[in-house]
Coordinates of C-alpha atoms (C1' of nucleotides) in Angstrom, one line a residue:
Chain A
X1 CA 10.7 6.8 -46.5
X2 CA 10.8 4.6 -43.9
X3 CA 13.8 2.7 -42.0
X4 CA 15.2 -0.9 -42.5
X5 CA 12.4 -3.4 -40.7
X6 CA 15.7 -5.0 -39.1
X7 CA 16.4 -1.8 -36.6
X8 CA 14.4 -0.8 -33.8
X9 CA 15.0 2.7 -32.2
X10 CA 15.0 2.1 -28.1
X11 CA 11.3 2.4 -27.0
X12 CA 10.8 -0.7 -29.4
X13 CA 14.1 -2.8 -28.0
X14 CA 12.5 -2.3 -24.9
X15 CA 9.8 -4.1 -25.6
X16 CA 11.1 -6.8 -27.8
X17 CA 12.8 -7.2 -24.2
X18 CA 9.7 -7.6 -22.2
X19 CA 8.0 -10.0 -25.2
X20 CA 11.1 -12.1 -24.6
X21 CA 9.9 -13.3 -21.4
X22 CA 7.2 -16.1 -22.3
X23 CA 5.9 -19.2 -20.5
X24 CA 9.0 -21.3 -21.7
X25 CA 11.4 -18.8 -21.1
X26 CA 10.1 -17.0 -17.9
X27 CA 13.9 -15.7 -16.8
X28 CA 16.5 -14.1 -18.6
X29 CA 20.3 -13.2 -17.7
X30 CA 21.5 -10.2 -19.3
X31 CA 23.7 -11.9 -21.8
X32 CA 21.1 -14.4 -22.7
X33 CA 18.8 -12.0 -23.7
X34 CA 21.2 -9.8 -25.3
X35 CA 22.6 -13.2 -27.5
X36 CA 19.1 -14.1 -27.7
X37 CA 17.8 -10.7 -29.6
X38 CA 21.0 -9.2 -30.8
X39 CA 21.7 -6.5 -29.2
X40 CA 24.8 -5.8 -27.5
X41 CA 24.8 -6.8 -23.7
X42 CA 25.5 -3.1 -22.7
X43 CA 22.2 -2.1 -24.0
X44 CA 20.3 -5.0 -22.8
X45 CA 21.4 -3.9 -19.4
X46 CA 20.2 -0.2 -20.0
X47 CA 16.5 -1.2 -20.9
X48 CA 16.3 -4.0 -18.2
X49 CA 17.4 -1.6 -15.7
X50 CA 15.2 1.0 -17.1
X51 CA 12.0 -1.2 -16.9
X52 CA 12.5 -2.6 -13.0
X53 CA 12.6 1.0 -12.1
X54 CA 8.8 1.2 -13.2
X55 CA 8.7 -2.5 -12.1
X56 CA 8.1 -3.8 -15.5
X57 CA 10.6 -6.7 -14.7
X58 CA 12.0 -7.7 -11.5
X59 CA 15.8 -9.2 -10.8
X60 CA 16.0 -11.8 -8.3
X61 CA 18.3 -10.4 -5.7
X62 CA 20.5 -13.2 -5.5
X63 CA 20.3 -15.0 -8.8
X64 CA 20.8 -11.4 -10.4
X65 CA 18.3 -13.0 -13.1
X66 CA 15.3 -11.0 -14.9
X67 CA 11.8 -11.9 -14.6
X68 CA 8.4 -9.9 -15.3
X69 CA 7.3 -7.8 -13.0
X70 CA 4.2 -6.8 -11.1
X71 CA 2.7 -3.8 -13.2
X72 CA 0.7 -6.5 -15.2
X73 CA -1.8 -6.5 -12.5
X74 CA -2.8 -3.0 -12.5
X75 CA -2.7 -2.9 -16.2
X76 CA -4.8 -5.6 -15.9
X77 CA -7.3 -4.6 -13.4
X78 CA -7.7 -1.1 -15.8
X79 CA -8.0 -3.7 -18.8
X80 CA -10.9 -5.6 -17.0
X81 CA -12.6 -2.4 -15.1
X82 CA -12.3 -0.5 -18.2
X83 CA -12.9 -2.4 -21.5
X84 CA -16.3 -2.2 -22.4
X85 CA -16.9 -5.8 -23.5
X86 CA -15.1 -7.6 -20.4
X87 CA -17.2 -5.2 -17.7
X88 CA -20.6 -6.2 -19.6
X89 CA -19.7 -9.6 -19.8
X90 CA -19.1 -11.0 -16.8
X91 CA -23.0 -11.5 -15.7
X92 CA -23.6 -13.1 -18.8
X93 CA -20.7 -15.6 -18.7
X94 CA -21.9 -16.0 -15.1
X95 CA -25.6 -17.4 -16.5
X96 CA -24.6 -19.2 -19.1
X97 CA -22.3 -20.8 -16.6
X98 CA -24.6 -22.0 -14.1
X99 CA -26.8 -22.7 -17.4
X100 CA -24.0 -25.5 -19.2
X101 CA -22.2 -26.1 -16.3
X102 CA -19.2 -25.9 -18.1
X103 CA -16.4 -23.2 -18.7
X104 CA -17.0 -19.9 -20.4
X105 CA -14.8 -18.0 -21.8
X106 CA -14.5 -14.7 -23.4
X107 CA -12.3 -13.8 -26.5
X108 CA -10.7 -11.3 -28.8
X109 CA -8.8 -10.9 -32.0
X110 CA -5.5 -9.4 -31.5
X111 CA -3.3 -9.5 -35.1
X112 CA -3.8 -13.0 -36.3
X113 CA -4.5 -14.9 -33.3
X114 CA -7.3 -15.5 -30.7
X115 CA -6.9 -14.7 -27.2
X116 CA -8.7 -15.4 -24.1
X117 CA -9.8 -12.3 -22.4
X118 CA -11.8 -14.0 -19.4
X119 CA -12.9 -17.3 -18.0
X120 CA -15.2 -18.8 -15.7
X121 CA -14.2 -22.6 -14.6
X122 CA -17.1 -25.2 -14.8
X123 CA -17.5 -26.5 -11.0
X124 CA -17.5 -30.1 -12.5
X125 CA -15.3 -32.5 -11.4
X126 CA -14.0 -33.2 -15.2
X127 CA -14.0 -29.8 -16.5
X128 CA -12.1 -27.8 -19.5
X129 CA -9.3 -25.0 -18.5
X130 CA -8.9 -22.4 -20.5
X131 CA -6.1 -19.6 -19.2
X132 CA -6.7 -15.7 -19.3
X133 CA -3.9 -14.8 -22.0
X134 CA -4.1 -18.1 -23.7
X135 CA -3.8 -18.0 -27.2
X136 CA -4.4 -19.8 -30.9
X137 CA -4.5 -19.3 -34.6
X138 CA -7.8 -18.0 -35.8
X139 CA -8.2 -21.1 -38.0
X140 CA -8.3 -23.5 -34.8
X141 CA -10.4 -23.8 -32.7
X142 CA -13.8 -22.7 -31.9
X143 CA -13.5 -19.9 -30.6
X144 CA -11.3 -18.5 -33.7
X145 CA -12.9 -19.6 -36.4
X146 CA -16.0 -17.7 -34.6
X147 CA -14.0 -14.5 -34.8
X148 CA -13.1 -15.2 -37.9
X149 CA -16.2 -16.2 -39.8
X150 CA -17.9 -12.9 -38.4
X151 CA -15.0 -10.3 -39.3
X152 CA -15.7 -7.8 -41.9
X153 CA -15.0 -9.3 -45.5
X154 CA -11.8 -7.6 -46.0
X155 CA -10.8 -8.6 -43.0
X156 CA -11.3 -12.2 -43.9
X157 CA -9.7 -12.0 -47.0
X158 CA -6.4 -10.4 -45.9
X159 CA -5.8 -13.1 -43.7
X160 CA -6.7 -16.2 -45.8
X161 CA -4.3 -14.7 -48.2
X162 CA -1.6 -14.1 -45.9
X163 CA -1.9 -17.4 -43.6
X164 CA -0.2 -20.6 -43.7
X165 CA -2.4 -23.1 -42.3
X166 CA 0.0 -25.4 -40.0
X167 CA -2.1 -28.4 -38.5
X168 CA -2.1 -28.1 -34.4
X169 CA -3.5 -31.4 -33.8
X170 CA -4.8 -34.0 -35.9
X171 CA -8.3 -32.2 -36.3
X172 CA -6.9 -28.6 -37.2
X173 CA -8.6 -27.5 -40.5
X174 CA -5.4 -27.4 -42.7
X175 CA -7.0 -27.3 -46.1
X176 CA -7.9 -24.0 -47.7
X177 CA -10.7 -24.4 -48.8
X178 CA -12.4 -26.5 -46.0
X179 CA -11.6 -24.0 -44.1
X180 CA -13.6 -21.6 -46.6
X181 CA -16.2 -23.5 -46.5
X182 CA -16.0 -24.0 -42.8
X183 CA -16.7 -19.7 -42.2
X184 CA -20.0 -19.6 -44.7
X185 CA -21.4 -22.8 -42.5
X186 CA -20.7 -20.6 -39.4
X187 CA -22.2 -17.7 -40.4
X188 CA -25.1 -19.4 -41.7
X189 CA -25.5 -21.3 -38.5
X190 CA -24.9 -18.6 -36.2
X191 CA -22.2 -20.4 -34.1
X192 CA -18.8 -22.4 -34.4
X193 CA -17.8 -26.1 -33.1
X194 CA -15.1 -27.8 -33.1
X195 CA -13.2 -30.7 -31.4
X196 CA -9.9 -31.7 -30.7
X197 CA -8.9 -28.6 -33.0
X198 CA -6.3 -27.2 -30.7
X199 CA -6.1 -29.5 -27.8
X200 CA -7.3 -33.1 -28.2
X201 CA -10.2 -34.4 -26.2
X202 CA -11.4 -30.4 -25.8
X203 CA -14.8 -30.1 -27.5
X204 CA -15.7 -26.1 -27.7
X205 CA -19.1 -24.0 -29.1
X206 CA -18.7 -20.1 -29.5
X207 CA -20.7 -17.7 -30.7
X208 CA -20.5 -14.3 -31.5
X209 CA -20.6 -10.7 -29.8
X210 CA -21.7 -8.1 -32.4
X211 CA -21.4 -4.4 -32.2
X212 CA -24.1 -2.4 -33.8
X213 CA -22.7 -2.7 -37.3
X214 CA -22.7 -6.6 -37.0
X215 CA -19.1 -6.6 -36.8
X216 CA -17.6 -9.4 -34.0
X217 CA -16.4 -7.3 -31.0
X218 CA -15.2 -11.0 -28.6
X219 CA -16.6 -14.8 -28.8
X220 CA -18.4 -16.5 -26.1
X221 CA -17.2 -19.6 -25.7
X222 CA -18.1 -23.1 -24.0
X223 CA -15.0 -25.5 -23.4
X224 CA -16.7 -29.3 -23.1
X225 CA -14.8 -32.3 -22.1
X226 CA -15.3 -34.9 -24.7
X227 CA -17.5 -37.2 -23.2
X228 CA -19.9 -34.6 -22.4
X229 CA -19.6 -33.0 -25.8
X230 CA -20.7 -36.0 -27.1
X231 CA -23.9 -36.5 -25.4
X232 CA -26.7 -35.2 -27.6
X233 CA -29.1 -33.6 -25.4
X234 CA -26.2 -31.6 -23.2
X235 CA -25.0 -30.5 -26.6
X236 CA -27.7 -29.0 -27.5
X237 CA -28.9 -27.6 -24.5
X238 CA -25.5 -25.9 -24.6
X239 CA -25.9 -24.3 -27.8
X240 CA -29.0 -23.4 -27.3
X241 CA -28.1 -21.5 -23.9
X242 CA -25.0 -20.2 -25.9
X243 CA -26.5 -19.0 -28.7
X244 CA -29.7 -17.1 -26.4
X245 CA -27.0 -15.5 -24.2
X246 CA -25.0 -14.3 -26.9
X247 CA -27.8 -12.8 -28.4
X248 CA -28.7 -11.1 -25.4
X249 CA -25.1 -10.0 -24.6
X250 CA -24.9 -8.3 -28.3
X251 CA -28.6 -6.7 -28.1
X252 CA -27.1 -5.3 -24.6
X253 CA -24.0 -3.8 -26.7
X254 CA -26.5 -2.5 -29.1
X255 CA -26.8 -4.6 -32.0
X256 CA -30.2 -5.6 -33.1
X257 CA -30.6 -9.0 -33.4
X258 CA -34.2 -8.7 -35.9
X259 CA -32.9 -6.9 -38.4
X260 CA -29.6 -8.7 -39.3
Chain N
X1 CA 27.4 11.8 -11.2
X2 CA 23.7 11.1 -11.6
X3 CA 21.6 13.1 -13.9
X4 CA 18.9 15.4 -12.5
X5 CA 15.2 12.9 -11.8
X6 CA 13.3 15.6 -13.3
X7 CA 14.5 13.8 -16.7
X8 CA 14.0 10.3 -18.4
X9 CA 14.9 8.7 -20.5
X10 CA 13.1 7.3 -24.0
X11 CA 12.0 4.3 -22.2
X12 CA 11.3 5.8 -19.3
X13 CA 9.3 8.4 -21.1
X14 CA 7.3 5.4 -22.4
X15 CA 6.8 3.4 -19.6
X16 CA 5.5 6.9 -17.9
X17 CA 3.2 6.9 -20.7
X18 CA 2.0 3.3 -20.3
X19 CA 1.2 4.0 -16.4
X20 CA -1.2 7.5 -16.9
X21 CA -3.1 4.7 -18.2
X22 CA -5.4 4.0 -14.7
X23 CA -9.1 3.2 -13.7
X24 CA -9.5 7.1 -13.3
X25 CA -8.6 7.9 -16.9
X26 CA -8.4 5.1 -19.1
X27 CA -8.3 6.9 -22.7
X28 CA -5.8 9.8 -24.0
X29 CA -5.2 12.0 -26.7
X30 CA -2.2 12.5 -27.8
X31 CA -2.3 16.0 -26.4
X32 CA -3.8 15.7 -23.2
X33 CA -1.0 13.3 -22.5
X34 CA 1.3 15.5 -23.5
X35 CA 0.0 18.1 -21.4
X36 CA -0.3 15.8 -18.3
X37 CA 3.3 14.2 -18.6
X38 CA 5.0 17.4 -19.7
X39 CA 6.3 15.6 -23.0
X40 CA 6.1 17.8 -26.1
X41 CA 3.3 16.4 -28.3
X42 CA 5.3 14.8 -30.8
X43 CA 7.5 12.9 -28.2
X44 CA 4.4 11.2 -27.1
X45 CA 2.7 10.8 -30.3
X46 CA 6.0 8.9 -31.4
X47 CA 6.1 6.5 -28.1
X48 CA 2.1 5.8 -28.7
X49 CA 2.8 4.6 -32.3
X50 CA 5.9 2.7 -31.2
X51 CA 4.1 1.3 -28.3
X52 CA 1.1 0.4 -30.8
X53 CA 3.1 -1.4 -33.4
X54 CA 3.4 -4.2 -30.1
X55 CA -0.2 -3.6 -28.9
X56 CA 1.0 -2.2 -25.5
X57 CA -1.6 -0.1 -26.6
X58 CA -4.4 0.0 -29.1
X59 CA -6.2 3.4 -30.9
X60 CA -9.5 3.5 -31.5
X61 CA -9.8 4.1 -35.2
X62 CA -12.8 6.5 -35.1
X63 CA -11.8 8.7 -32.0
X64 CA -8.2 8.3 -33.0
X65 CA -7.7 7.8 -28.6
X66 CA -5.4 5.6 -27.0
X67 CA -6.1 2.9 -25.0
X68 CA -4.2 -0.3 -23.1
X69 CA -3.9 -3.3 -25.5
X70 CA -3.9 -6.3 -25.2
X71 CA -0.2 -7.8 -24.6
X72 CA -0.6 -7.4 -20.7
X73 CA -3.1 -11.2 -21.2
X74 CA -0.2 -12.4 -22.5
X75 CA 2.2 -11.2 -19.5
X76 CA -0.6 -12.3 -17.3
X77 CA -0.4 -15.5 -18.5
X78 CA 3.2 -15.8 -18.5
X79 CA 2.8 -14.5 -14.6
X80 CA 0.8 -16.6 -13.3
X81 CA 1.9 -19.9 -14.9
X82 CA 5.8 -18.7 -13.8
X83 CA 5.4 -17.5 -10.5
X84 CA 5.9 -20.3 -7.9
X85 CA 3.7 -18.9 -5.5
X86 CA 1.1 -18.1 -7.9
X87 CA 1.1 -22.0 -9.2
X88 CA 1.2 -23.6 -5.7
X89 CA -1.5 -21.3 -4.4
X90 CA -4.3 -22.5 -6.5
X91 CA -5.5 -25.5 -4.3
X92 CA -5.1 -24.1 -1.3
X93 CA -7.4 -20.8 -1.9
X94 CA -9.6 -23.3 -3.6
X95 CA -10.0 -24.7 -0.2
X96 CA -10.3 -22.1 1.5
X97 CA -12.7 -20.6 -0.1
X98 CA -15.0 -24.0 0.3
X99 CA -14.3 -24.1 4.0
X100 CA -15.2 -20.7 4.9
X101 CA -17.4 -19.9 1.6
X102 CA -15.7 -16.3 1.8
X103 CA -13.5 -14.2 -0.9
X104 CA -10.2 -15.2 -0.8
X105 CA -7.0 -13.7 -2.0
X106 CA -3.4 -13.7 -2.7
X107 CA -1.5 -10.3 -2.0
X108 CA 2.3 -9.4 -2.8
X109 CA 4.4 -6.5 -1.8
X110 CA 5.0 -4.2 -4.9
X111 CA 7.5 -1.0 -3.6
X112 CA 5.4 0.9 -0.7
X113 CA 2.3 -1.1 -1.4
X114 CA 0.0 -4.2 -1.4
X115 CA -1.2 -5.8 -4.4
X116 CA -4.0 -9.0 -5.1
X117 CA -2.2 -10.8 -7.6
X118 CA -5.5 -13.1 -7.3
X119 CA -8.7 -14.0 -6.2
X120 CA -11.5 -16.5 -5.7
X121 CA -14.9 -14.7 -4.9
X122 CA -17.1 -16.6 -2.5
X123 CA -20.1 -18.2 -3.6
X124 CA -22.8 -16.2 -1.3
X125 CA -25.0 -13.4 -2.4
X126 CA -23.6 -10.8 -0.2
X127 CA -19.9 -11.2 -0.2
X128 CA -16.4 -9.0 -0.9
X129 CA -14.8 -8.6 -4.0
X130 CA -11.1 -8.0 -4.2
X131 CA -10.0 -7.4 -8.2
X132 CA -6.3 -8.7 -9.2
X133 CA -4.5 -5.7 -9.3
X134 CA -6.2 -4.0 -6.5
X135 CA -3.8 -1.6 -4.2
X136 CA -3.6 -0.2 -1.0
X137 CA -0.8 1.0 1.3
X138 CA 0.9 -1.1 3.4
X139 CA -0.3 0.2 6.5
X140 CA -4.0 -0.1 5.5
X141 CA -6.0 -3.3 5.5
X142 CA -5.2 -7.0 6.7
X143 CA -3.5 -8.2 3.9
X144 CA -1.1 -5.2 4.1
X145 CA -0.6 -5.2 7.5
X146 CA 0.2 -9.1 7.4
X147 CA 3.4 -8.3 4.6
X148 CA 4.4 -5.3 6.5
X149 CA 4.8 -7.6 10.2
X150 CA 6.5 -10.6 8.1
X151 CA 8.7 -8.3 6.6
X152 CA 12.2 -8.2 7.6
X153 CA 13.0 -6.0 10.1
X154 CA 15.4 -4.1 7.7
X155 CA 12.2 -3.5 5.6
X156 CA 10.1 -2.4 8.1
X157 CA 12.1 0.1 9.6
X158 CA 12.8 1.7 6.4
X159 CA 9.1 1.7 5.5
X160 CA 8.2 3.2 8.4
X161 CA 10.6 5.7 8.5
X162 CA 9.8 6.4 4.9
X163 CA 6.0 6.7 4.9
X164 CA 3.5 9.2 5.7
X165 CA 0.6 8.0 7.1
X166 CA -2.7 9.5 5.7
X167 CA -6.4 8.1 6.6
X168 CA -7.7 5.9 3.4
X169 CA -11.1 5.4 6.0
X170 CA -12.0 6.8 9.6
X171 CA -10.6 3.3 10.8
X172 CA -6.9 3.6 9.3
X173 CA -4.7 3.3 11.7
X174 CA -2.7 6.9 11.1
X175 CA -0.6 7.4 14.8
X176 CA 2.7 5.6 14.1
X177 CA 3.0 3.9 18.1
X178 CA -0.3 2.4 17.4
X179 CA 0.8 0.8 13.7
X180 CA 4.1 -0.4 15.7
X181 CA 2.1 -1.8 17.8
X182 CA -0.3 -3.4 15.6
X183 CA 2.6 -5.0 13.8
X184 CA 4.5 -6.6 17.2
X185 CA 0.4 -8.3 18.0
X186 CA 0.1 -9.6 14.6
X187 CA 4.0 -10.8 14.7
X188 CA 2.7 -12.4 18.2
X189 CA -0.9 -13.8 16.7
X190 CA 0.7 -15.0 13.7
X191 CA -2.3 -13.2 11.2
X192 CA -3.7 -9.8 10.9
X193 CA -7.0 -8.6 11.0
X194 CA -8.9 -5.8 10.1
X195 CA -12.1 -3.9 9.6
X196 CA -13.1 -1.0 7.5
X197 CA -9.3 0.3 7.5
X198 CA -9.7 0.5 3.7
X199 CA -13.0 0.2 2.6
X200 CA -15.8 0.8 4.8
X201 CA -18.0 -2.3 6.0
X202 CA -15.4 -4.8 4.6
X203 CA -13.7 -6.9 7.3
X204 CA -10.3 -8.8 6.5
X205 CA -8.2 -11.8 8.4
X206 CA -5.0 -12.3 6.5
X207 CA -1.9 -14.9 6.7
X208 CA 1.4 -14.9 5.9
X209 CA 3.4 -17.4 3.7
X210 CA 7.0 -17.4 4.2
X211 CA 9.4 -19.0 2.4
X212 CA 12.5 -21.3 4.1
X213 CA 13.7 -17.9 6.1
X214 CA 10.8 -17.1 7.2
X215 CA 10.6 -13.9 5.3
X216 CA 6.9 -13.3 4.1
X217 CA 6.3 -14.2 0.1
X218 CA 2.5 -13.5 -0.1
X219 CA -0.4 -12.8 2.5
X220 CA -3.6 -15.4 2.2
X221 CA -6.4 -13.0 3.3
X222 CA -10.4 -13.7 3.5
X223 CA -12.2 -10.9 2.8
X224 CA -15.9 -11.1 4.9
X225 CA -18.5 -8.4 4.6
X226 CA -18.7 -6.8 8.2
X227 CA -21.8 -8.7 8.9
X228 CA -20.2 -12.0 8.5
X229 CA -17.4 -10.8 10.4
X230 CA -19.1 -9.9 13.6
X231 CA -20.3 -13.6 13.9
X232 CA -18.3 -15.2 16.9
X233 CA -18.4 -18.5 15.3
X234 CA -17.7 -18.1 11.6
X235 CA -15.3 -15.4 12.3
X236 CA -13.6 -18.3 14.4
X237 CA -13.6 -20.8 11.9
X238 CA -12.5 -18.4 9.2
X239 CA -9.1 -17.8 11.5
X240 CA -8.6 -21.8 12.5
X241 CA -9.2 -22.3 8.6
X242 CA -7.0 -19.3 7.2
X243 CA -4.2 -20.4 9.6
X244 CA -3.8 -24.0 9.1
X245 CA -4.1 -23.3 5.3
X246 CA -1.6 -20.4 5.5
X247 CA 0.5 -22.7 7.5
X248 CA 0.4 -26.1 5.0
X249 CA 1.0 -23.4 1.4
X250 CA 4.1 -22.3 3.8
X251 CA 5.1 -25.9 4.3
X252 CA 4.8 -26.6 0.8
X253 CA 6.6 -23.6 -0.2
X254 CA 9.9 -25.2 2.2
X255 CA 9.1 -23.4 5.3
X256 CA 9.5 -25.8 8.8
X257 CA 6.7 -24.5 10.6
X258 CA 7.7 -26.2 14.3
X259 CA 11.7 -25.1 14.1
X260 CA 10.3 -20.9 13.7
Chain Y
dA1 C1' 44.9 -20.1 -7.2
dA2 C1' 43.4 -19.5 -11.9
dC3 C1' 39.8 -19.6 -14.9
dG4 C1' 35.4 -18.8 -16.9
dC5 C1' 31.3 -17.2 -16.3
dT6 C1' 28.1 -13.8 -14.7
dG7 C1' 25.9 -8.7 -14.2
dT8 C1' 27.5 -4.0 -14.2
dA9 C1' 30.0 0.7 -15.0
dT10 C1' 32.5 3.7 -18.2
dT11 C1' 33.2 6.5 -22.3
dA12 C1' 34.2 8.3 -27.0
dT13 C1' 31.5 8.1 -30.9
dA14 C1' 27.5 7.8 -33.8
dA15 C1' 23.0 7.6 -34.2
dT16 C1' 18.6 8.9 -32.5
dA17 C1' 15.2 11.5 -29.9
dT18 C1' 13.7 16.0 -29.6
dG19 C1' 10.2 20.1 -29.9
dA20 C1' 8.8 23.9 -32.8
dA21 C1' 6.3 24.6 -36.5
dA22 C1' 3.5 23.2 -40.3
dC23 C1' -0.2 20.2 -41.8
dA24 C1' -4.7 17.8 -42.2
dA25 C1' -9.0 16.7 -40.7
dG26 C1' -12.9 16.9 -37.8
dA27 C1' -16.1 19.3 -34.4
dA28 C1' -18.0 23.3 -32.6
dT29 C1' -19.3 27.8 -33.1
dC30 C1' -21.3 31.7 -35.2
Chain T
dG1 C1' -22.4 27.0 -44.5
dA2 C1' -18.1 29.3 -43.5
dT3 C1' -14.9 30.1 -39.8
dT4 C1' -12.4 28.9 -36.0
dC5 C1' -11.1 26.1 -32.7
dT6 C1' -9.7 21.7 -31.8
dT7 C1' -7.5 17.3 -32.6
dG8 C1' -3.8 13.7 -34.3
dT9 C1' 0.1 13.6 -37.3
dT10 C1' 4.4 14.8 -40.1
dT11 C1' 8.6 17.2 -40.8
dC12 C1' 13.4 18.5 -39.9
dA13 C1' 17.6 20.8 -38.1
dT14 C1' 19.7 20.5 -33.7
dA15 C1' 21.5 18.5 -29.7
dT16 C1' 20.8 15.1 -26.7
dT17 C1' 21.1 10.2 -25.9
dA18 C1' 21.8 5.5 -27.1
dT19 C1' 25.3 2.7 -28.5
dA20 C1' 29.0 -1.1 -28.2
dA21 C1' 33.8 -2.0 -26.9
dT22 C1' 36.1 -2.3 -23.0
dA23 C1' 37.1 -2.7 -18.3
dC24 C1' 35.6 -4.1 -13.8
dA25 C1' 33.7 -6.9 -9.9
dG26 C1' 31.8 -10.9 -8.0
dC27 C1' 30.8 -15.7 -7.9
dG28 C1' 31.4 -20.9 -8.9
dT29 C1' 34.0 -24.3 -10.8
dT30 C1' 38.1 -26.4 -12.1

DNA sequence: AACGCTGTATTATAATATGAAACAAGAATC
DNA sequence: GATTCTTGTTTCATATTATAATACAGCGTT
């Protein structure tokens, strides 16, 4: 028996509260957010007040508005010292970066979308930026359809089934089964490309970090300027560099590369 | 009429639950929780699944723990795209860091205590490393000290009044004349300095930026192995360079440097 | 000075959180 | 291999607690 999807009891409010706050909409005044979500002013207050006591958000003394607050950076620094991935990963992103001199970066699935877990900057003067918490569908990009490709079966299926593929540029797969097609290639090949996908101009390489069952824990990723991606014997120094220090990094976790 | 502080409530209860997630103990059972927080079992069993259905935590489907998930990438992102100082700061540590080849870092006040809300690490082999999210009191460390003396003078007697001073190292200043003290010289110097006050062999110069009323925002802090540190000259160009940096982010940030 | 807009405090009412106990499932022990 | 601890999870009557209308207080604009 469960309860109507439409009501939340108040540890879920709360955080439909804190969600609220995004990069387009980094303030809220009470009544805003109360409009904004539905709930009745009164109880908009409550929460907010509730979370700057453990300084989820903060009120700007004078503007009275809410923002987010500065627990983020511990829950971060537990996030980074204590997931096992980002603590193993950091040396490798650290070769390969030096390798490529361009950016690395490090990502998860989390529901139906890819998201950016770490990132080293290339030290070129034209270089790629991709943002710690920045996020995409898992059917743009390189770095998602990586993800995607080497998810269990299930896993794959239950999202085809449920997505509806909305073009983010002018290059994002949008046709079923191109997209189809697109995973088998990848997991043939080993790795994902794409360009332009998500952002134009942005050329990106990922492969895979499996766990010892073969199942994708994170992507390692390359983000490569266009001009660069386009120059055949960078490319493929960068998948080959990409592709050896995946490997390595998925040995490391315990996955053995031989007899996959 | 204020109810008794001994009790909290729902959202409270989870946010308490959110923060027993640390370095020290990153994974809980339901019942360890319970037994830590003082929650019956099936109050916290009830917050973890609420707090799961928005990842503000994950479970590991085989141990059936809990874990921090993966919505705090998002807040980061949100953070440090929002937050003015965070934006501005970018270049300037950038520069730092280029001119002094040392970690540098960006600290806040958060309640009683200093926090690195981010870093660049410097590019030698033997250098400091100061993790966004990192603590320490505000009477401990350069970067601390530097908020504390830029505080308002409201602030800083209530702190001080407040606070118990306990050794984090054998150089923390713990005798409460000496840490006024400290605080009128830094005031008078216009940085702070330190070495080993928090971690032993790890020497510190930090800088305040103040906004328009001169009330301290963040602290820009090198952080130089003690090595480094004892060199005459580079600890002299680390101060000229801190300063004048420190001093230009200010200007940016609306501060007139030659009317203070 | 009056209005409209904030965020905030109050309070009776209704909904929701609570904890004891039962359950299910896995690990450790004998 | 059976027993006995654990563990996470579900249930449910009770009482606490969240709720939304309302009132209030402060600010900026008209």
């Amino acid at each position: 028996m469960k309860q109507e999807s439409s009501s939340y009891n108040s540890i879920e409010k709360a955080m439909r509260v804190l969600t609220a706050f995004s990069v387009d909409r980094p303030t809220w005044g009470v009544r805003e957010l109360s409009a904004h979500l539905g709930f009745s002013p009164s109880t908009v207050q409550r929460i907010l007040q509730a979370l700057k006591r453990f300084s989820f958000v903060d009120q700007d003394p004078k503007t009275r508005l809410y923002r987010l607050g500065k627990v983020y950076f511990r829950f971060m620094d537990v996030l980074q010292r204590t997931h096992t991935v980002n603590r193993a990963a950091f040396p490798h992103m650290k070769q390969l970066m030096s390798q490529t001199r361009e950016t690395v970066h490090l990502n998860v699935i989390d529901g139906t979308e890819r998201v950016c877990i770490d990132a080293l900057e290339s030290p070129q003067l034209l270089k790629a930026v991709m943002p710690i918490g920045s996020r995409s569908p898992l059917y743009a990009g390189a770095s998602s359809k990586c993800l995607l490709a080497f998810s269990s079966d299930e896993f794959i299926e239950q999202y085809l089934t449920g997505v509806h593929l909305v073009p983010v540029t002018r290059h994002t797969i949008c046709r079923m089964d191109a997209l189809r097609a697109e995973i088998q290639e990848i997991r043939g090949r080993g790795y994902a490309m794409s360009l332009g996908e998500r952002t134009p101009g942005l050329g990106s390489l990922s492969a895979p970090i499996l766990n010892p069952k073969g199942i994708v824990q994170a992507a390692l990723s390359l983000a490569v300027p266009e001009v660069r991606f386009k120059e055949k014997r960078h490319f493929a120094r960068c998948i080959k560099a990409l592709v050896l220090t995946a490997e390595a990094f998925s040995e490391e976790m315990g996955y053995d590369v031989h007899r996959a």
